[in-house]
Amino acid sequence: MRLLVILFLSGSCLASEYAVLASGARLLVDRHETAGNKVRLYNTEGYIEMDTRQVRTFEPDDHIAPVPAPPPATLEPVVVVEPLVLSPLDLADAAADRYALPRWLVREVMHVESGFQPQVVSPKGAIGLMQLMPGTAQLLGADPMDPAQNADAGARYLRELLDKYDGRLWHALAAYNAGPAAVEKYKGIPPYRETIDYITRIDRERKKNEQ
């Protein structure tokens, strides 16, 4: 009996391993001990004993170590980039280029309408650089209090009016100032002093640019 114990201990393996059985099954065991034609397979619950012919081989348990936690992230300094603020003339030129309008035209409409003041509101409720009425701004999908959106929408509206009146500038300007309904009503330039003065001022600028 003492010899048997010694043999079991001398044939032991203490590393976690797989016992590959003759049937092809694989058993994960803590260790095994071999004595003669017998082998004991140990786990946390005890052991089982079987004929050595029932065990084909033993394979190491390929334990994969856990991935080490990454080091704490280093906080990069936050760089605050201030938004680029364009001047009224820059806004006018950008909008003119976007809608294939002469730069002088959008600049002069902006000058006459608002004096290049982004937040000015007229007694009639027109807002901002090119004096959009709230309803018109809504139809154009623009926030009239945002200078860039206001200038863009104003130039787009002017482009639409020029297309509507086959490029006739006076008709487009009259519609921008008094509304398309007034132009339709009078079948041309409405006889409003404000509208006539408006067209005259802008047409004067046109003549300067054509010289």
PDB file of C-alpha atoms in Angstrom:
ATOM      1  CA  MET A   1       0.000   0.000   0.000  1.00  0.00           C
ATOM      2  CA  ARG A   2       2.823   2.408   0.854  1.00  0.00           C
ATOM      3  CA  LEU A   3       4.450   1.658  -2.493  1.00  0.00           C
ATOM      4  CA  LEU A   4       1.181   2.413  -4.305  1.00  0.00           C
ATOM      5  CA  VAL A   5       0.916   5.837  -2.648  1.00  0.00           C
ATOM      6  CA  ILE A   6       4.493   6.650  -3.577  1.00  0.00           C
ATOM      7  CA  LEU A   7       3.873   5.672  -7.168  1.00  0.00           C
ATOM      8  CA  PHE A   8       0.761   7.827  -7.343  1.00  0.00           C
ATOM      9  CA  LEU A   9       2.642  10.803  -5.973  1.00  0.00           C
ATOM     10  CA  SER A  10       5.646  10.281  -8.206  1.00  0.00           C
ATOM     11  CA  GLY A  11       3.430  10.259 -11.308  1.00  0.00           C
ATOM     12  CA  SER A  12       1.402  13.317 -10.362  1.00  0.00           C
ATOM     13  CA  CYS A  13       1.066  16.540 -12.314  1.00  0.00           C
ATOM     14  CA  LEU A  14      -0.052  19.625 -10.404  1.00  0.00           C
ATOM     15  CA  ALA A  15      -0.815  21.950 -13.285  1.00  0.00           C
ATOM     16  CA  SER A  16      -4.363  22.416 -14.587  1.00  0.00           C
ATOM     17  CA  GLU A  17      -4.755  20.311 -17.731  1.00  0.00           C
ATOM     18  CA  TYR A  18      -7.058  18.453 -20.092  1.00  0.00           C
ATOM     19  CA  ALA A  19      -7.328  14.661 -20.039  1.00  0.00           C
ATOM     20  CA  VAL A  20      -8.018  13.567 -23.615  1.00  0.00           C
ATOM     21  CA  LEU A  21      -9.939  10.301 -23.423  1.00  0.00           C
ATOM     22  CA  ALA A  22      -9.846   7.488 -25.979  1.00  0.00           C
ATOM     23  CA  SER A  23     -13.431   8.399 -26.868  1.00  0.00           C
ATOM     24  CA  GLY A  24     -12.285  11.895 -27.890  1.00  0.00           C
ATOM     25  CA  ALA A  25     -13.825  13.630 -24.889  1.00  0.00           C
ATOM     26  CA  ARG A  26     -11.717  16.199 -23.051  1.00  0.00           C
ATOM     27  CA  LEU A  27     -11.928  16.593 -19.283  1.00  0.00           C
ATOM     28  CA  LEU A  28     -10.532  19.633 -17.511  1.00  0.00           C
ATOM     29  CA  VAL A  29      -8.783  18.410 -14.349  1.00  0.00           C
ATOM     30  CA  ASP A  30      -6.620  20.005 -11.713  1.00  0.00           C
ATOM     31  CA  ARG A  31      -4.028  17.228 -11.920  1.00  0.00           C
ATOM     32  CA  HIS A  32      -3.586  13.519 -12.528  1.00  0.00           C
ATOM     33  CA  GLU A  33      -1.681  10.701 -10.855  1.00  0.00           C
ATOM     34  CA  THR A  34      -0.612   7.491 -12.582  1.00  0.00           C
ATOM     35  CA  ALA A  35       0.141   4.177 -10.840  1.00  0.00           C
ATOM     36  CA  GLY A  36       0.723   1.152 -13.042  1.00  0.00           C
ATOM     37  CA  ASN A  37      -2.251   0.753 -15.354  1.00  0.00           C
ATOM     38  CA  LYS A  38      -4.462   3.127 -13.336  1.00  0.00           C
ATOM     39  CA  VAL A  39      -4.795   6.890 -13.497  1.00  0.00           C
ATOM     40  CA  ARG A  40      -6.596   9.227 -11.139  1.00  0.00           C
ATOM     41  CA  LEU A  41      -8.039  12.486 -12.432  1.00  0.00           C
ATOM     42  CA  TYR A  42      -8.450  15.101  -9.699  1.00  0.00           C
ATOM     43  CA  ASN A  43     -10.733  18.107  -9.568  1.00  0.00           C
ATOM     44  CA  THR A  44     -12.203  20.233  -6.793  1.00  0.00           C
ATOM     45  CA  GLU A  45     -14.804  17.578  -5.982  1.00  0.00           C
ATOM     46  CA  GLY A  46     -12.347  14.676  -5.616  1.00  0.00           C
ATOM     47  CA  TYR A  47     -11.056  12.251  -8.226  1.00  0.00           C
ATOM     48  CA  ILE A  48     -12.075   9.531 -10.638  1.00  0.00           C
ATOM     49  CA  GLU A  49      -9.949   6.493 -11.359  1.00  0.00           C
ATOM     50  CA  MET A  50      -9.797   4.735 -14.718  1.00  0.00           C
ATOM     51  CA  ASP A  51      -7.603   2.416 -16.774  1.00  0.00           C
ATOM     52  CA  THR A  52      -4.697   4.216 -18.421  1.00  0.00           C
ATOM     53  CA  ARG A  53      -5.855   2.787 -21.765  1.00  0.00           C
ATOM     54  CA  GLN A  54      -8.928   5.002 -21.470  1.00  0.00           C
ATOM     55  CA  VAL A  55      -6.778   8.149 -21.504  1.00  0.00           C
ATOM     56  CA  ARG A  56      -5.092   8.976 -24.775  1.00  0.00           C
ATOM     57  CA  THR A  57      -2.985  11.916 -23.573  1.00  0.00           C
ATOM     58  CA  PHE A  58      -2.870  15.023 -21.404  1.00  0.00           C
ATOM     59  CA  GLU A  59      -2.788  18.555 -22.754  1.00  0.00           C
ATOM     60  CA  PRO A  60      -1.991  21.753 -20.884  1.00  0.00           C
ATOM     61  CA  ASP A  61      -4.827  24.120 -20.154  1.00  0.00           C
ATOM     62  CA  ASP A  62      -4.062  27.087 -22.424  1.00  0.00           C
ATOM     63  CA  HIS A  63      -5.196  29.742 -20.039  1.00  0.00           C
ATOM     64  CA  ILE A  64      -5.472  33.198 -21.566  1.00  0.00           C
ATOM     65  CA  ALA A  65      -4.542  35.904 -19.130  1.00  0.00           C
ATOM     66  CA  PRO A  66      -7.016  38.776 -18.871  1.00  0.00           C
ATOM     67  CA  VAL A  67      -6.199  41.861 -20.885  1.00  0.00           C
ATOM     68  CA  PRO A  68      -4.614  44.379 -18.564  1.00  0.00           C
ATOM     69  CA  ALA A  69      -6.629  47.507 -17.999  1.00  0.00           C
ATOM     70  CA  PRO A  70      -5.436  50.408 -20.129  1.00  0.00           C
ATOM     71  CA  PRO A  71      -3.656  53.188 -18.311  1.00  0.00           C
ATOM     72  CA  PRO A  72      -5.819  56.132 -17.346  1.00  0.00           C
ATOM     73  CA  ALA A  73      -6.419  58.425 -20.274  1.00  0.00           C
ATOM     74  CA  THR A  74      -4.480  61.637 -20.227  1.00  0.00           C
ATOM     75  CA  LEU A  75      -6.794  64.586 -20.505  1.00  0.00           C
ATOM     76  CA  GLU A  76      -5.819  66.760 -23.426  1.00  0.00           C
ATOM     77  CA  PRO A  77      -6.190  70.493 -22.994  1.00  0.00           C
ATOM     78  CA  VAL A  78      -9.449  71.756 -24.447  1.00  0.00           C
ATOM     79  CA  VAL A  79      -8.965  74.248 -27.235  1.00  0.00           C
ATOM     80  CA  VAL A  80     -11.944  76.536 -27.695  1.00  0.00           C
ATOM     81  CA  VAL A  81     -12.266  77.755 -31.268  1.00  0.00           C
ATOM     82  CA  GLU A  82     -14.273  80.913 -31.576  1.00  0.00           C
ATOM     83  CA  PRO A  83     -16.724  80.868 -34.510  1.00  0.00           C
ATOM     84  CA  LEU A  84     -15.692  82.993 -37.459  1.00  0.00           C
ATOM     85  CA  VAL A  85     -17.778  86.156 -37.496  1.00  0.00           C
ATOM     86  CA  LEU A  86     -18.164  87.579 -40.989  1.00  0.00           C
ATOM     87  CA  SER A  87     -18.724  91.249 -41.656  1.00  0.00           C
ATOM     88  CA  PRO A  88     -21.980  92.357 -43.326  1.00  0.00           C
ATOM     89  CA  LEU A  89     -20.118  92.925 -46.601  1.00  0.00           C
ATOM     90  CA  ASP A  90     -18.628  89.424 -46.413  1.00  0.00           C
ATOM     91  CA  LEU A  91     -22.100  87.996 -45.808  1.00  0.00           C
ATOM     92  CA  ALA A  92     -23.475  89.964 -48.753  1.00  0.00           C
ATOM     93  CA  ASP A  93     -20.703  88.826 -51.100  1.00  0.00           C
ATOM     94  CA  ALA A  94     -20.994  85.177 -50.050  1.00  0.00           C
ATOM     95  CA  ALA A  95     -24.760  85.207 -50.591  1.00  0.00           C
ATOM     96  CA  ALA A  96     -24.394  86.979 -53.943  1.00  0.00           C
ATOM     97  CA  ASP A  97     -21.892  84.400 -55.168  1.00  0.00           C
ATOM     98  CA  ARG A  98     -24.087  81.541 -53.962  1.00  0.00           C
ATOM     99  CA  TYR A  99     -27.082  82.698 -56.006  1.00  0.00           C
ATOM    100  CA  ALA A 100     -25.257  84.136 -59.023  1.00  0.00           C
ATOM    101  CA  LEU A 101     -26.143  87.742 -58.222  1.00  0.00           C
ATOM    102  CA  PRO A 102     -23.935  90.807 -58.733  1.00  0.00           C
ATOM    103  CA  ARG A 103     -22.151  91.609 -55.495  1.00  0.00           C
ATOM    104  CA  TRP A 104     -22.983  95.297 -55.789  1.00  0.00           C
ATOM    105  CA  LEU A 105     -26.695  94.433 -55.941  1.00  0.00           C
ATOM    106  CA  VAL A 106     -26.818  92.408 -52.730  1.00  0.00           C
ATOM    107  CA  ARG A 107     -24.606  94.944 -50.974  1.00  0.00           C
ATOM    108  CA  GLU A 108     -26.826  97.855 -52.002  1.00  0.00           C
ATOM    109  CA  VAL A 109     -30.069  96.067 -51.115  1.00  0.00           C
ATOM    110  CA  MET A 110     -28.572  95.303 -47.704  1.00  0.00           C
ATOM    111  CA  HIS A 111     -27.428  98.919 -47.351  1.00  0.00           C
ATOM    112  CA  VAL A 112     -30.822 100.388 -48.254  1.00  0.00           C
ATOM    113  CA  GLU A 113     -32.806  97.835 -46.278  1.00  0.00           C
ATOM    114  CA  SER A 114     -30.963  97.809 -42.952  1.00  0.00           C
ATOM    115  CA  GLY A 115     -27.885 100.009 -43.169  1.00  0.00           C
ATOM    116  CA  PHE A 116     -25.878  96.784 -42.602  1.00  0.00           C
ATOM    117  CA  GLN A 117     -27.381  96.432 -39.102  1.00  0.00           C
ATOM    118  CA  PRO A 118     -27.932  92.731 -38.232  1.00  0.00           C
ATOM    119  CA  GLN A 119     -30.470  93.263 -35.429  1.00  0.00           C
ATOM    120  CA  VAL A 120     -32.476  96.237 -36.698  1.00  0.00           C
ATOM    121  CA  VAL A 121     -36.266  95.792 -36.830  1.00  0.00           C
ATOM    122  CA  SER A 122     -38.433  98.099 -38.927  1.00  0.00           C
ATOM    123  CA  PRO A 123     -41.764  99.559 -37.716  1.00  0.00           C
ATOM    124  CA  LYS A 124     -43.494  97.013 -39.977  1.00  0.00           C
ATOM    125  CA  GLY A 125     -41.613  94.123 -38.343  1.00  0.00           C
ATOM    126  CA  ALA A 126     -38.973  93.431 -41.004  1.00  0.00           C
ATOM    127  CA  ILE A 127     -35.860  91.955 -39.398  1.00  0.00           C
ATOM    128  CA  GLY A 128     -32.125  92.156 -39.923  1.00  0.00           C
ATOM    129  CA  LEU A 129     -29.686  92.856 -42.726  1.00  0.00           C
ATOM    130  CA  MET A 130     -31.981  92.499 -45.729  1.00  0.00           C
ATOM    131  CA  GLN A 131     -35.151  93.153 -43.712  1.00  0.00           C
ATOM    132  CA  LEU A 132     -37.026  89.882 -43.966  1.00  0.00           C
ATOM    133  CA  MET A 133     -40.598  89.790 -42.757  1.00  0.00           C
ATOM    134  CA  PRO A 134     -41.142  86.890 -40.323  1.00  0.00           C
ATOM    135  CA  GLY A 135     -43.521  85.131 -42.718  1.00  0.00           C
ATOM    136  CA  THR A 136     -41.067  85.391 -45.609  1.00  0.00           C
ATOM    137  CA  ALA A 137     -38.218  84.121 -43.434  1.00  0.00           C
ATOM    138  CA  GLN A 138     -40.342  81.161 -42.369  1.00  0.00           C
ATOM    139  CA  LEU A 139     -41.148  80.281 -45.976  1.00  0.00           C
ATOM    140  CA  LEU A 140     -37.438  80.427 -46.772  1.00  0.00           C
ATOM    141  CA  GLY A 141     -36.572  78.268 -43.749  1.00  0.00           C
ATOM    142  CA  ALA A 142     -34.318  80.907 -42.202  1.00  0.00           C
ATOM    143  CA  ASP A 143     -33.852  82.380 -38.752  1.00  0.00           C
ATOM    144  CA  PRO A 144     -34.020  86.131 -39.467  1.00  0.00           C
ATOM    145  CA  MET A 145     -32.110  86.916 -36.262  1.00  0.00           C
ATOM    146  CA  ASP A 146     -29.105  84.942 -37.528  1.00  0.00           C
ATOM    147  CA  PRO A 147     -27.127  87.323 -39.794  1.00  0.00           C
ATOM    148  CA  ALA A 148     -25.748  84.591 -42.063  1.00  0.00           C
ATOM    149  CA  GLN A 149     -29.146  82.932 -42.527  1.00  0.00           C
ATOM    150  CA  ASN A 150     -30.798  86.310 -43.018  1.00  0.00           C
ATOM    151  CA  ALA A 151     -28.370  87.402 -45.743  1.00  0.00           C
ATOM    152  CA  ASP A 152     -28.583  84.021 -47.452  1.00  0.00           C
ATOM    153  CA  ALA A 153     -32.382  83.983 -47.424  1.00  0.00           C
ATOM    154  CA  GLY A 154     -32.596  87.587 -48.630  1.00  0.00           C
ATOM    155  CA  ALA A 155     -30.306  86.910 -51.584  1.00  0.00           C
ATOM    156  CA  ARG A 156     -32.163  83.687 -52.392  1.00  0.00           C
ATOM    157  CA  TYR A 157     -35.486  85.544 -52.349  1.00  0.00           C
ATOM    158  CA  LEU A 158     -34.070  88.248 -54.632  1.00  0.00           C
ATOM    159  CA  ARG A 159     -32.846  85.538 -57.019  1.00  0.00           C
ATOM    160  CA  GLU A 160     -36.318  83.965 -57.061  1.00  0.00           C
ATOM    161  CA  LEU A 161     -37.911  87.329 -57.847  1.00  0.00           C
ATOM    162  CA  LEU A 162     -35.488  87.999 -60.699  1.00  0.00           C
ATOM    163  CA  ASP A 163     -36.314  84.596 -62.159  1.00  0.00           C
ATOM    164  CA  LYS A 164     -40.027  85.247 -61.676  1.00  0.00           C
ATOM    165  CA  TYR A 165     -39.856  88.534 -63.597  1.00  0.00           C
ATOM    166  CA  ASP A 166     -37.503  87.275 -66.321  1.00  0.00           C
ATOM    167  CA  GLY A 167     -34.498  89.218 -65.045  1.00  0.00           C
ATOM    168  CA  ARG A 168     -36.264  92.609 -64.934  1.00  0.00           C
ATOM    169  CA  LEU A 169     -34.455  94.251 -62.034  1.00  0.00           C
ATOM    170  CA  TRP A 170     -36.983  97.010 -61.325  1.00  0.00           C
ATOM    171  CA  HIS A 171     -39.836  94.525 -61.054  1.00  0.00           C
ATOM    172  CA  ALA A 172     -37.793  92.275 -58.756  1.00  0.00           C
ATOM    173  CA  LEU A 173     -36.814  95.219 -56.535  1.00  0.00           C
ATOM    174  CA  ALA A 174     -40.402  96.474 -56.411  1.00  0.00           C
ATOM    175  CA  ALA A 175     -41.583  93.009 -55.353  1.00  0.00           C
ATOM    176  CA  TYR A 176     -38.822  92.788 -52.726  1.00  0.00           C
ATOM    177  CA  ASN A 177     -39.867  96.152 -51.279  1.00  0.00           C
ATOM    178  CA  ALA A 178     -43.645  96.185 -51.669  1.00  0.00           C
ATOM    179  CA  GLY A 179     -44.393  92.495 -52.181  1.00  0.00           C
ATOM    180  CA  PRO A 180     -45.200  90.481 -55.316  1.00  0.00           C
ATOM    181  CA  ALA A 181     -48.924  91.092 -54.797  1.00  0.00           C
ATOM    182  CA  ALA A 182     -48.438  94.843 -55.325  1.00  0.00           C
ATOM    183  CA  VAL A 183     -46.517  94.232 -58.560  1.00  0.00           C
ATOM    184  CA  GLU A 184     -49.265  91.907 -59.775  1.00  0.00           C
ATOM    185  CA  LYS A 185     -51.951  94.402 -58.796  1.00  0.00           C
ATOM    186  CA  TYR A 186     -50.410  97.252 -60.785  1.00  0.00           C
ATOM    187  CA  LYS A 187     -48.970  94.983 -63.486  1.00  0.00           C
ATOM    188  CA  GLY A 188     -45.596  96.588 -62.922  1.00  0.00           C
ATOM    189  CA  ILE A 189     -44.005  99.076 -60.538  1.00  0.00           C
ATOM    190  CA  PRO A 190     -46.557 100.112 -57.883  1.00  0.00           C
ATOM    191  CA  PRO A 191     -46.971 103.903 -57.510  1.00  0.00           C
ATOM    192  CA  TYR A 192     -45.688 103.965 -53.936  1.00  0.00           C
ATOM    193  CA  ARG A 193     -43.261 106.764 -53.077  1.00  0.00           C
ATOM    194  CA  GLU A 194     -41.222 104.443 -50.843  1.00  0.00           C
ATOM    195  CA  THR A 195     -40.938 101.803 -53.568  1.00  0.00           C
ATOM    196  CA  ILE A 196     -39.989 104.312 -56.266  1.00  0.00           C
ATOM    197  CA  ASP A 197     -37.316 105.864 -54.019  1.00  0.00           C
ATOM    198  CA  TYR A 198     -36.070 102.355 -53.193  1.00  0.00           C
ATOM    199  CA  ILE A 199     -35.663 101.409 -56.849  1.00  0.00           C
ATOM    200  CA  THR A 200     -34.074 104.767 -57.682  1.00  0.00           C
ATOM    201  CA  ARG A 201     -31.394 104.436 -54.996  1.00  0.00           C
ATOM    202  CA  ILE A 202     -30.415 100.930 -56.022  1.00  0.00           C
ATOM    203  CA  ASP A 203     -30.545 101.727 -59.739  1.00  0.00           C
ATOM    204  CA  ARG A 204     -28.182 104.626 -59.106  1.00  0.00           C
ATOM    205  CA  GLU A 205     -25.680 102.132 -57.685  1.00  0.00           C
ATOM    206  CA  ARG A 206     -26.180  99.914 -60.732  1.00  0.00           C
ATOM    207  CA  LYS A 207     -25.212 102.763 -63.030  1.00  0.00           C
ATOM    208  CA  LYS A 208     -22.046 103.398 -60.994  1.00  0.00           C
ATOM    209  CA  ASN A 209     -20.986  99.781 -61.406  1.00  0.00           C
ATOM    210  CA  GLU A 210     -21.678  99.817 -65.135  1.00  0.00           C
ATOM    211  CA  GLN A 211     -19.387 102.797 -65.758  1.00  0.00           C
TER     212      GLN A 211
END
